mmCIF file of C-alpha atoms in Angstrom:
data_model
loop_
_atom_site.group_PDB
_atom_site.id
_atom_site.type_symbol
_atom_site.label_atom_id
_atom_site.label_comp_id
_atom_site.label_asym_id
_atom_site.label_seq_id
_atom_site.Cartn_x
_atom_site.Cartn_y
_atom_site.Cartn_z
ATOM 1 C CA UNK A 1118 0.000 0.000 0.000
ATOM 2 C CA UNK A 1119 1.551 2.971 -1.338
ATOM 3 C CA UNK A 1120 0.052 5.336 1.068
ATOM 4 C CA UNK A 1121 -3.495 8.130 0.999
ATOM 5 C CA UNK A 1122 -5.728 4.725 2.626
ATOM 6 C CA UNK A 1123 -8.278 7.866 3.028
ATOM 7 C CA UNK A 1124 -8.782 11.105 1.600
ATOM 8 C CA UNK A 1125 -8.623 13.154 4.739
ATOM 9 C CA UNK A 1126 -10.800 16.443 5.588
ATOM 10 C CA UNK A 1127 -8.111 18.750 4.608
ATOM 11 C CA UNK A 1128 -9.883 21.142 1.476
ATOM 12 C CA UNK A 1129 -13.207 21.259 2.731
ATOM 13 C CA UNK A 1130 -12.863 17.585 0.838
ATOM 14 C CA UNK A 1131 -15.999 16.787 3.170
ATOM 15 C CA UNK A 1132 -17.997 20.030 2.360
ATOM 16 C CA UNK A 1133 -17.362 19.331 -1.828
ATOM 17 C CA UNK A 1134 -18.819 15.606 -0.927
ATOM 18 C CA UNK A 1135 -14.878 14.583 -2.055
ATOM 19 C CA UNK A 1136 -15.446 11.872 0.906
ATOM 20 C CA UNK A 1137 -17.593 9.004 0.412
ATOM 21 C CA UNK A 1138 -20.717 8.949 2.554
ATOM 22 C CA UNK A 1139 -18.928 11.918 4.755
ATOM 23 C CA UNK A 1140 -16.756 9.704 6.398
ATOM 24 C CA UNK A 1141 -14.622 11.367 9.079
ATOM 25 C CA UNK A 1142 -10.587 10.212 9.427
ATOM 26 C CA UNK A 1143 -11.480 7.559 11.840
ATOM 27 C CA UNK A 1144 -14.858 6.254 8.934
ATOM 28 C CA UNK A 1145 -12.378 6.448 6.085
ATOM 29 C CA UNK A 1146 -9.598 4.449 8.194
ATOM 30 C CA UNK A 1147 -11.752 1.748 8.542
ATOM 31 C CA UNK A 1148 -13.486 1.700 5.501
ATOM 32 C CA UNK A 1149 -9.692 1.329 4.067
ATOM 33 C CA UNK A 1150 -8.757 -1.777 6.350
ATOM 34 C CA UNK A 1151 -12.073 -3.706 5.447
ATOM 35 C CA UNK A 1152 -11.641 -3.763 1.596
ATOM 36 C CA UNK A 1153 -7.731 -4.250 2.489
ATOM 37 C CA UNK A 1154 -8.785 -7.218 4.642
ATOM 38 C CA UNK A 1155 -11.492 -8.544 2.194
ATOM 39 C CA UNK A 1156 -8.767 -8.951 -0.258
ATOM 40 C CA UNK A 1157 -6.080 -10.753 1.991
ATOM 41 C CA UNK A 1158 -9.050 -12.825 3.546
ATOM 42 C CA UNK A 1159 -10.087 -14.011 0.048
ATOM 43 C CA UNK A 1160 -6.665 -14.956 -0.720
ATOM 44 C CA UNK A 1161 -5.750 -16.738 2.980
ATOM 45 C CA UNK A 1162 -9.235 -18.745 2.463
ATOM 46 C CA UNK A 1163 -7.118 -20.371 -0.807
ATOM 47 C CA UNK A 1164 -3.948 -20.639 0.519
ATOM 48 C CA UNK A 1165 -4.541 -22.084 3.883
ATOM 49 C CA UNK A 1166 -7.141 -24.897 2.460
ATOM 50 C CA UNK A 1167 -4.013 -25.618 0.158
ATOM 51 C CA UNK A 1168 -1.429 -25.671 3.307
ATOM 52 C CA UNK A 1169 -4.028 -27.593 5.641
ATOM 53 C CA UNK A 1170 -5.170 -29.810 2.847
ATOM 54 C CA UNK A 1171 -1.111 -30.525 2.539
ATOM 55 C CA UNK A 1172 0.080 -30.472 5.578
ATOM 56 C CA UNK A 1173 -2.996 -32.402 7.748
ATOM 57 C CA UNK A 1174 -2.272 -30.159 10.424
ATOM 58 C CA UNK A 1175 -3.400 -32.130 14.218
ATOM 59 C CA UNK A 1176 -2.367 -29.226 16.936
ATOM 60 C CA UNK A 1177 -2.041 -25.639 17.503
ATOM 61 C CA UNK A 1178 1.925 -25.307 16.389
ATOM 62 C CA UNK A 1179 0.744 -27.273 13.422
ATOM 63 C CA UNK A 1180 -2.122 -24.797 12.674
ATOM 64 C CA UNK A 1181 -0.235 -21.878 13.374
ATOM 65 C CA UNK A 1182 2.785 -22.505 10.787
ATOM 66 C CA UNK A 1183 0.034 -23.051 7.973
ATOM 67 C CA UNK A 1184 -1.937 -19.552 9.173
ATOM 68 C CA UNK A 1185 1.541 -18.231 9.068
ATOM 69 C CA UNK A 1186 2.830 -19.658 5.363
ATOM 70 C CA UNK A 1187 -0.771 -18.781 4.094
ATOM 71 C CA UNK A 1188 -1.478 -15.194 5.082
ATOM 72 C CA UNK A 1189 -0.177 -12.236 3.185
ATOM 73 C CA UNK A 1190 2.155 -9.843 4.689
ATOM 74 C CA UNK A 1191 0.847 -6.348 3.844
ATOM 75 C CA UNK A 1192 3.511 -3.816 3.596
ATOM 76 C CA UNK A 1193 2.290 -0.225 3.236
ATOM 77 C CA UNK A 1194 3.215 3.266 3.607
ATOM 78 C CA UNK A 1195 1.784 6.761 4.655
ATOM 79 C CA UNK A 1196 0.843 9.151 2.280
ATOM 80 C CA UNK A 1197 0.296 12.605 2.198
ATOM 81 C CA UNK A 1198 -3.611 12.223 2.996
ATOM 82 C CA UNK A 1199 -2.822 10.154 5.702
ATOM 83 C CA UNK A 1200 0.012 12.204 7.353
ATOM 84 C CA UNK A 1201 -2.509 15.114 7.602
ATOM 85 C CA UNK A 1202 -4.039 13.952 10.565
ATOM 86 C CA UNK A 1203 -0.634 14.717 12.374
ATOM 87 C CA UNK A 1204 -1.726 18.495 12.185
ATOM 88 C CA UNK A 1205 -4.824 17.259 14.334
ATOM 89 C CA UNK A 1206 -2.782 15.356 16.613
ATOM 90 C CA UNK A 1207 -3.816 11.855 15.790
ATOM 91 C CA UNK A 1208 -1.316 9.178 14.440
ATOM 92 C CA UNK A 1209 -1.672 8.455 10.616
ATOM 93 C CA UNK A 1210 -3.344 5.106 9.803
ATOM 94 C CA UNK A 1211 -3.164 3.804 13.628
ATOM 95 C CA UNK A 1212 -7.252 3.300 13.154
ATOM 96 C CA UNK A 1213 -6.753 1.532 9.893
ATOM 97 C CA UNK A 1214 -3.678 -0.444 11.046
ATOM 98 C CA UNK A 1215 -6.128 -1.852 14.427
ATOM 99 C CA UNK A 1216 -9.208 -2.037 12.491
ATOM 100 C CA UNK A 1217 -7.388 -4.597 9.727
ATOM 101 C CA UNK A 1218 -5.571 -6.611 12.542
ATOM 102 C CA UNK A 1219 -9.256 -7.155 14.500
ATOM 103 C CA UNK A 1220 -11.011 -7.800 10.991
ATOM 104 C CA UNK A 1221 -7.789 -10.315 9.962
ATOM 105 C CA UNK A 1222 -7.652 -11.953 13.541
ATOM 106 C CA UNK A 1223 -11.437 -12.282 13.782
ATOM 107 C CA UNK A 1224 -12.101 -14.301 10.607
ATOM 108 C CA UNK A 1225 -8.947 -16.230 10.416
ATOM 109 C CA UNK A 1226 -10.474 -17.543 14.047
ATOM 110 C CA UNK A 1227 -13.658 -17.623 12.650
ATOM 111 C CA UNK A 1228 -12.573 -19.950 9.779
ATOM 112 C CA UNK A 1229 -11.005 -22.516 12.356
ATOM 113 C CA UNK A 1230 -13.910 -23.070 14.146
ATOM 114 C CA UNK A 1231 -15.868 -23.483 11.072
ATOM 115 C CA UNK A 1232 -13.095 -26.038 9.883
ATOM 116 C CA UNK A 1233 -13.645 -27.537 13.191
ATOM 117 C CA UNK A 1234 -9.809 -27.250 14.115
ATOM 118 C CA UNK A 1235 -8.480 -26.402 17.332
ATOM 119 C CA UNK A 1236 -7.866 -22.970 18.628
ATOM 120 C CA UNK A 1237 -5.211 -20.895 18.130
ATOM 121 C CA UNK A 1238 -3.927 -17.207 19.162
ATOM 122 C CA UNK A 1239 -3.545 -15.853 15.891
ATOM 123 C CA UNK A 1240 -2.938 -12.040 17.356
ATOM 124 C CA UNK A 1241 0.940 -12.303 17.263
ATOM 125 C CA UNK A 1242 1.080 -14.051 13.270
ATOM 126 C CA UNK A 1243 -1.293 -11.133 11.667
ATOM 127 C CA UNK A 1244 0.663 -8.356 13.918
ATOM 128 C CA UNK A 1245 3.723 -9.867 12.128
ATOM 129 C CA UNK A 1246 1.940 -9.760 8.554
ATOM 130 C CA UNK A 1247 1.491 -5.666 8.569
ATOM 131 C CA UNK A 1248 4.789 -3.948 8.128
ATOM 132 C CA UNK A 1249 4.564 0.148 7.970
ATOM 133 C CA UNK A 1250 7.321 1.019 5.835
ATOM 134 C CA UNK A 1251 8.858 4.526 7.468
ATOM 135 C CA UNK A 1252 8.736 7.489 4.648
ATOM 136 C CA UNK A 1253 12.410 8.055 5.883
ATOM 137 C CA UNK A 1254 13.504 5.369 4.747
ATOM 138 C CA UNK A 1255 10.945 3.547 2.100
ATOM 139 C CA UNK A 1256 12.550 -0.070 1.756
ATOM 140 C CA UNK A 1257 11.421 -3.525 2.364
ATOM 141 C CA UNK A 1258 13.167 -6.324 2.082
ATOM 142 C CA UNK A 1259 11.832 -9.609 1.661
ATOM 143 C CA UNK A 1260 12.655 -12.891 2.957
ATOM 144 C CA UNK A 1261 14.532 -13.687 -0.311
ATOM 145 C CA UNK A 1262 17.088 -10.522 -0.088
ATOM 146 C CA UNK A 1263 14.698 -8.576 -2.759
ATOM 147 C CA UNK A 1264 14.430 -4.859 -1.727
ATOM 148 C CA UNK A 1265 11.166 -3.169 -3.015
ATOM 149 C CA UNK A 1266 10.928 1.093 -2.425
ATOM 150 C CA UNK A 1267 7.445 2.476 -1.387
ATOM 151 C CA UNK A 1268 7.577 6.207 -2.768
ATOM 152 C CA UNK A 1269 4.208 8.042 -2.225
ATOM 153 C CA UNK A 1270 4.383 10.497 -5.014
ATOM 154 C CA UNK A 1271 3.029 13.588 -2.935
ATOM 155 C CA UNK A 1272 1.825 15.525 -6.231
ATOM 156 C CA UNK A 1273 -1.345 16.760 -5.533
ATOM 157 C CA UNK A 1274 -4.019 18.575 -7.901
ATOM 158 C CA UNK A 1275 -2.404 16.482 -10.836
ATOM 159 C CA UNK A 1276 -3.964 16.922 -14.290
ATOM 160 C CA UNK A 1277 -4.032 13.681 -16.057
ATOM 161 C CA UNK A 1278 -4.050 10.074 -14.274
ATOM 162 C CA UNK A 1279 -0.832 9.239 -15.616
ATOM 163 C CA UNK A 1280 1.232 11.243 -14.019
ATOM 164 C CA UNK A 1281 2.333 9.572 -10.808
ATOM 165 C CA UNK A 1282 3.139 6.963 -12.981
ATOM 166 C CA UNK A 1283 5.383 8.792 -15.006
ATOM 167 C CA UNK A 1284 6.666 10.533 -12.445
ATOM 168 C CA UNK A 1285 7.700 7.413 -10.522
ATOM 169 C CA UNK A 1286 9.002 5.741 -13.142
ATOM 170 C CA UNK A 1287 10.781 8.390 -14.562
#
């Protein structure tokens, strides 16, 4: 995620109707982490069938290393929407980033019982998943050694939707 998760309330954005349904910071925050969780859900549901269905898992270790091989980690950044909400005194994303790890932690539970396996804590695995990449120093590396930048291209009022593009790609 490469950052503006909401629009903010910063140009009367909520007077124009700029926000969807008038959402405040907080509305738009978690409106952000359920379509970001819907995604990774949809794609865990896949991958952990194929892990469990592999695997056979019997206890809790068992069930834990296939949550853990089958859920995305989400690596994402702060934009310049986002970072507005310093001026107000509230932390960027810190509503999205709990709202997605209650949604994740919630289902991912929800989908053991249904599968009638045992319980597990599943907190600590999607806490692990979400990585905020710092804008002072936008690099991830993966597990393999590959280093991927998140650059946020802070050019607001552009003209023509392929500009960021451009403009990060030079």
């Amino acid at each position: 995620g490469i950052g503006d998760f909401i629009a903010g309330l910063h140009h009367d954005f909520l007077c124009t109707g700029e926000v969807f349904g008038g959402l405040n910071n907080d509305d738009q925050e978690e409106f952000a982490a359920e379509l970001v969780a819907t995604v990774m859900l949809a794609v865990f549901a896949v991958r952990f069938k194929t892990e469990a269905d592999a695997q056979k898992p019997q206890n809790a270790v068992s069930i834990a290393a296939c949550i853990n091989k089958a859920l995305l980690n989400f690596v994402y950044t702060i934009g310049n929407h986002d970072n507005w909400q310093l001026q107000d005194g509230a932390n960027p994303l810190g509503t999205f980033r709990s709202k997605l790890t209650a949604i994740l932690v919630e289902q991912i539970q929800k989908m053991l019982v249904d599968a009638r396996l045992p319980a597990v804590d599943v907190s600590d695995i999607v806490r692990s998943k979400m990585t905020l990449v710092p804008q002072h120093r936008p690099q991830y590396r993966f597990s393999s050694g590959l280093v991927m930048g998140l650059h946020h291209p802070y050019m607001g009022r552009a003209k023509t939707s392929s500009l960021r593009a451009q403009e990060e790609l030079k």
